[in-house]
XYZ file of C-alpha atoms in Angstrom:
403
model
C 100.838 106.841 81.773
C 98.557 107.227 78.976
C 98.374 106.183 77.499
C 99.515 106.552 77.487
C 101.932 104.380 77.544
C 101.598 101.600 80.055
C 104.149 100.760 82.682
C 105.898 97.948 83.790
C 104.557 95.929 87.027
C 106.958 93.525 88.578
C 106.054 91.421 92.606
C 107.610 93.042 95.390
C 110.798 91.004 96.272
C 110.679 89.434 99.382
C 110.596 91.004 103.163
C 113.946 92.616 104.478
C 112.864 92.205 107.539
C 111.944 88.466 107.564
C 115.240 87.840 105.536
C 116.437 89.518 108.919
C 114.945 87.842 111.065
C 115.322 84.365 109.415
C 119.508 85.302 109.783
C 118.787 86.225 113.567
C 117.487 82.866 114.381
C 119.514 80.916 112.700
C 122.110 82.624 114.507
C 121.024 82.256 117.399
C 120.707 78.936 116.952
C 123.659 78.023 116.131
C 124.975 79.790 119.448
C 123.017 78.556 121.861
C 123.695 75.011 120.119
C 127.783 75.775 120.255
C 127.693 77.176 124.194
C 125.110 74.252 125.342
C 127.853 71.648 123.709
C 130.803 73.907 125.664
C 128.809 73.924 129.315
C 128.239 70.113 128.777
C 131.763 68.823 127.956
C 132.897 71.132 130.375
C 130.612 69.853 133.309
C 130.729 66.276 132.447
C 133.722 65.311 130.494
C 134.329 61.896 129.911
C 131.142 59.985 130.813
C 129.661 57.506 128.657
C 127.068 59.424 127.279
C 129.307 62.138 126.192
C 129.924 60.155 122.434
C 126.230 60.368 121.969
C 125.950 63.923 123.022
C 128.714 64.913 120.897
C 127.094 63.024 117.725
C 123.673 64.109 118.001
C 124.898 67.875 118.151
C 126.563 67.890 115.083
C 124.057 65.652 113.734
C 121.585 68.826 114.726
C 124.000 71.526 113.604
C 124.130 69.270 110.165
C 120.302 68.779 109.785
C 119.638 72.584 110.652
C 122.198 73.691 107.871
C 119.909 71.639 105.417
C 116.652 73.825 105.830
C 117.511 77.377 103.857
C 118.007 75.054 101.199
C 114.518 73.699 101.191
C 112.625 76.464 101.485
C 109.924 77.680 103.464
C 106.606 76.479 101.803
C 105.587 73.246 103.951
C 106.144 70.756 101.122
C 106.638 67.162 102.275
C 110.600 66.996 102.210
C 110.557 70.288 104.773
C 108.088 68.849 107.174
C 110.262 65.367 106.746
C 113.077 67.486 107.668
C 111.818 69.968 110.579
C 110.968 66.441 112.401
C 114.459 64.771 112.360
C 115.234 68.440 113.715
C 112.981 68.048 116.221
C 113.241 63.871 116.799
C 117.243 65.082 117.106
C 116.515 67.322 119.645
C 114.531 65.921 121.601
C 116.752 62.677 122.019
C 119.749 65.597 122.576
C 117.717 66.887 125.398
C 116.692 64.127 126.971
C 120.501 63.278 127.272
C 121.578 66.793 128.113
C 119.177 69.335 129.316
C 121.155 71.982 128.934
C 120.373 71.830 125.317
C 117.386 73.089 125.617
C 117.180 76.548 125.068
C 117.993 75.593 121.668
C 114.432 75.104 121.148
C 113.621 79.075 120.797
C 114.890 79.231 117.699
C 113.467 75.726 116.612
C 109.937 78.043 117.251
C 110.568 80.353 114.927
C 111.098 77.681 111.910
C 107.892 75.782 113.288
C 105.733 78.660 113.038
C 107.610 79.361 109.440
C 107.054 76.176 108.305
C 103.176 74.462 110.045
C 100.324 76.193 109.325
C 99.184 78.319 112.339
C 97.391 75.400 114.412
C 99.793 73.194 113.825
C 102.976 75.372 114.750
C 101.000 76.393 118.204
C 100.956 72.435 119.316
C 104.505 72.248 117.855
C 105.620 74.955 119.985
C 103.601 74.075 123.103
C 105.039 70.604 123.003
C 108.682 72.317 123.134
C 107.904 74.538 125.430
C 107.139 71.409 127.618
C 110.525 70.134 126.916
C 112.456 72.727 128.165
C 110.311 73.621 130.971
C 110.933 69.505 132.298
C 114.810 69.959 131.380
C 115.375 73.071 133.095
C 113.579 71.659 136.021
C 115.798 68.635 136.264
C 119.388 70.522 135.791
C 117.832 72.960 139.048
C 118.788 71.598 142.549
C 115.296 72.800 144.029
C 112.022 73.876 142.459
C 112.342 77.910 140.768
C 109.289 79.465 140.222
C 111.297 81.299 137.000
C 111.880 77.495 135.610
C 108.156 76.830 135.277
C 107.017 80.304 134.228
C 109.869 81.882 132.030
C 109.872 79.582 129.248
C 106.087 79.753 128.652
C 106.335 83.161 128.389
C 109.252 83.503 126.153
C 107.465 81.286 124.131
C 104.048 82.908 124.097
C 105.963 86.006 123.254
C 108.065 84.406 120.234
C 104.418 83.320 118.840
C 102.415 86.322 119.350
C 105.210 88.491 117.504
C 105.852 85.534 114.931
C 101.833 86.208 114.196
C 101.911 89.078 114.402
C 104.412 89.417 112.039
C 102.570 87.462 110.189
C 99.137 89.014 110.032
C 101.232 92.347 108.519
C 102.750 90.061 105.720
C 100.064 89.175 104.868
C 97.996 92.322 104.751
C 100.892 94.244 103.243
C 100.873 90.882 100.119
C 97.390 91.274 99.641
C 97.619 95.076 99.674
C 100.117 94.795 96.763
C 98.029 92.660 94.542
C 95.317 94.716 94.724
C 97.586 98.031 93.752
C 99.421 95.811 91.342
C 96.080 94.502 89.901
C 94.666 98.545 89.898
C 97.960 99.369 87.924
C 96.948 96.853 85.170
C 93.706 97.724 85.397
C 94.566 101.626 84.907
C 97.001 101.011 82.144
C 94.046 99.069 79.996
C 91.988 101.791 80.656
C 94.375 104.203 79.558
C 95.421 102.128 76.606
C 91.735 102.126 75.615
C 91.463 105.279 75.908
C 94.057 106.231 74.071
C 93.334 104.060 70.816
C 89.703 105.839 70.573
C 91.189 109.242 71.204
C 93.077 108.186 68.386
C 90.657 107.175 66.388
C 88.725 110.314 66.685
C 91.973 112.037 66.020
C 92.463 109.982 62.765
C 88.736 110.539 62.009
C 88.816 114.207 62.260
C 91.874 114.546 60.172
C 90.658 112.448 57.339
C 87.341 114.113 57.454
C 88.558 117.616 57.435
C 91.380 116.817 54.811
C 91.115 113.584 52.623
C 87.169 113.210 52.682
C 87.198 117.197 51.580
C 89.989 117.141 49.283
C 87.945 114.175 47.614
C 84.491 115.910 47.033
C 85.695 118.497 45.809
C 87.389 116.460 43.055
C 84.720 115.053 42.180
C 82.359 118.407 42.348
C 85.649 119.787 39.898
C 85.159 116.352 37.739
C 81.606 116.346 38.011
C 81.392 120.119 36.110
C 84.201 118.982 34.056
C 82.066 115.817 32.773
C 79.072 118.488 32.028
C 81.005 121.059 29.783
C 83.516 119.141 28.516
C 81.405 119.832 25.278
C 80.575 123.055 25.349
C 83.256 124.273 27.297
C 86.072 122.363 26.808
C 88.875 125.627 28.348
C 86.310 125.625 31.578
C 86.526 121.452 31.782
C 90.161 122.014 31.452
C 90.418 124.020 34.320
C 88.145 122.396 36.341
C 90.390 119.446 35.795
C 93.504 121.119 36.502
C 92.015 122.418 39.567
C 90.977 119.152 40.727
C 94.575 117.698 40.023
C 96.114 120.189 42.163
C 93.038 119.240 45.207
C 94.707 115.355 44.373
C 98.432 116.556 45.299
C 97.308 118.595 48.350
C 95.708 115.120 49.229
C 98.557 113.017 48.455
C 100.749 115.316 50.496
C 97.521 114.894 53.501
C 97.557 111.699 52.892
C 101.824 111.681 53.665
C 101.284 113.561 56.926
C 98.954 111.569 58.358
C 100.834 107.883 58.193
C 103.669 110.023 59.397
C 101.990 111.260 61.976
C 103.684 115.090 61.056
C 101.562 118.548 61.279
C 99.333 119.695 58.586
C 101.186 120.369 55.618
C 100.197 123.206 55.264
C 101.855 124.567 58.029
C 104.815 122.620 57.563
C 106.620 125.491 55.312
C 107.085 127.559 58.344
C 104.634 130.123 56.968
C 102.405 129.443 60.519
C 98.945 129.875 60.886
C 98.302 133.177 59.629
C 100.011 132.184 55.786
C 98.501 128.602 55.534
C 94.810 130.706 56.256
C 95.205 132.777 53.608
C 96.258 130.249 51.604
C 93.078 128.630 51.774
C 89.795 128.524 49.355
C 86.603 127.164 49.028
C 86.185 126.589 45.124
C 86.337 128.591 41.827
C 83.117 129.243 43.200
C 83.192 130.871 46.644
C 86.157 134.205 47.103
C 88.071 133.810 50.329
C 89.036 137.340 52.398
C 91.367 136.247 54.542
C 92.302 139.456 57.856
C 93.893 139.520 60.609
C 93.675 141.371 63.276
C 95.777 141.851 66.822
C 99.830 141.138 67.066
C 100.664 137.525 66.317
C 102.133 135.758 68.585
C 103.651 132.038 68.427
C 100.783 129.304 68.778
C 101.510 125.698 70.422
C 100.742 123.478 67.318
C 98.008 121.839 68.269
C 96.378 125.287 68.483
C 97.463 126.082 65.136
C 96.855 122.500 63.839
C 93.205 122.722 65.232
C 92.360 126.104 64.286
C 93.042 125.046 60.559
C 91.502 121.746 60.202
C 88.394 124.085 61.737
C 89.110 126.837 58.387
C 88.875 123.983 56.033
C 85.962 122.007 57.685
C 83.687 125.531 57.830
C 85.560 126.104 54.295
C 84.261 122.922 52.926
C 80.563 123.176 54.531
C 80.289 126.669 53.045
C 81.132 125.276 49.288
C 79.178 122.356 49.900
C 76.021 123.830 50.724
C 75.910 126.982 51.488
C 75.273 128.766 48.103
C 77.482 131.345 49.774
C 79.412 133.730 46.903
C 82.051 134.594 50.155
C 83.494 134.045 52.861
C 85.811 135.682 55.082
C 88.293 134.329 57.683
C 89.029 136.482 60.866
C 92.020 135.772 63.098
C 92.026 137.803 65.911
C 94.723 137.897 68.436
C 93.648 139.005 71.703
C 96.192 138.050 74.510
C 94.940 135.572 76.356
C 93.119 133.878 73.953
C 92.782 133.494 70.240
C 89.987 133.819 67.926
C 89.064 132.467 64.031
C 85.821 133.134 62.846
C 84.171 132.549 59.356
C 82.044 134.143 58.082
C 79.624 133.601 55.101
C 76.862 135.380 52.508
C 74.953 132.144 52.175
C 71.248 131.130 53.173
C 72.257 129.955 56.624
C 69.655 127.817 58.937
C 67.861 127.735 61.627
C 69.040 124.489 62.853
C 72.821 124.049 64.224
C 72.635 119.970 65.022
C 71.902 119.985 60.777
C 74.985 121.752 59.878
C 77.915 123.591 60.344
C 79.069 127.341 59.031
C 77.298 127.751 55.862
C 75.234 124.350 56.346
C 71.543 123.854 55.243
C 69.114 120.480 55.372
C 71.153 117.223 56.017
C 74.250 116.838 53.911
C 76.626 117.320 56.715
C 75.442 116.187 59.383
C 75.348 112.967 57.412
C 78.571 112.821 57.146
C 79.086 112.448 60.924
C 82.020 114.861 61.350
C 81.563 118.753 60.930
C 80.420 119.818 64.031
C 80.805 117.199 66.333
C 84.733 117.486 64.736
C 85.241 120.938 64.923
C 84.128 121.082 68.952
C 85.640 118.083 69.698
C 88.851 120.090 68.304
C 87.978 123.319 71.041
C 86.784 121.231 73.966
C 89.986 119.559 73.623
C 92.154 122.362 74.039
C 89.972 124.006 76.607
C 88.351 126.613 74.208
C 84.442 127.556 73.412
C 82.487 127.153 69.454
C 79.687 128.971 68.613
C 77.468 129.226 66.008
C 75.652 132.401 64.608
C 73.172 131.895 61.275
C 69.665 132.998 59.930
C 68.055 132.068 57.056
C 68.875 134.431 54.163
C 71.181 136.358 55.930
C 74.500 133.784 56.286
C 76.224 132.140 58.818
C 79.625 132.928 61.418
C 80.849 130.534 63.277
C 83.498 131.667 65.724
C 86.135 129.274 67.496
C 87.586 131.023 70.914
C 90.803 128.559 72.660
C 92.121 130.343 75.550
C 95.956 131.010 75.753
C 98.837 130.576 78.259
C 99.741 133.850 79.642
C 103.185 134.454 78.153
C 106.180 134.536 80.924
């Protein structure tokens, strides 16, 4: 995900086993109702109660058909419907005890509709009617008729209650998973936003801010020499104009989130590093060691930005006259070294390559930005500096072995 982007979460669909159980119960009810009706008509043809039994049987079937349309929730209409069904069935059993076994599917209906305690009470009453009806049909006392219906009712109730508890536990688990997934997605969005803000802040510091700083220094120098040395002043202005054009390209690249403009011409990282400079007062030399190999875009971009940030610190804080960039391909890693002959420093936390004083630290993105870039790629950033002897900054990034 990351954000990473959020994955939509939808509620779980109704359980298939619940639908299957409902279908089986409805089918069983109509089969038992039809069998009971056939048994009664075969054994009691032409009796005065026959029309009443037939009418009640049809009424019970029609009422039962209306049940699924009312849903399973214990609404007032659903409870009224259940009361009509049970009442019709009770009257039908009083007239024709052979309809007693239709109570088994009604167990399931009661358990689905009523709260647990009320459902158990209703099941017990229905079971009592079933036992009474079976004893009326029997010519002699049969223990099975007394014990079998309660056993069937107890088994059906236990199975249904167990399934309901499992379903509730599963629904609770699904709800927890959905909530956790939403929280994770929100966290990923926040982390992605913070990471992107950090990336943009480093990009702006290493490009636009450095360019603006260079322009400011050049324009200030031009202003100081405008009257005494117009040619030098105009050269400073032309250099500032070039830096402004480069900054405009960087701004457009940031807007479109493309690779660094120095890498866009296909020259690769060595060519981009070779083209870097640290202003008119610092001579920059570039060295390439080892056999160049293709580098991931993230690695090229990070090393280029580190070099730009380090040279900006060299220009602004070190007082150096020369700086050397060395890009080394060592097989399993690529190393970029930036060395200068400036006055160095003693506190690494107060500057970067060639940094002294609080200027770089005050901006807050020099060393922290470099370290963050290298750390994101699994590499190391080391700094060696001695007052009066310059500074060496080294960024080493591991590379995946070639296939």
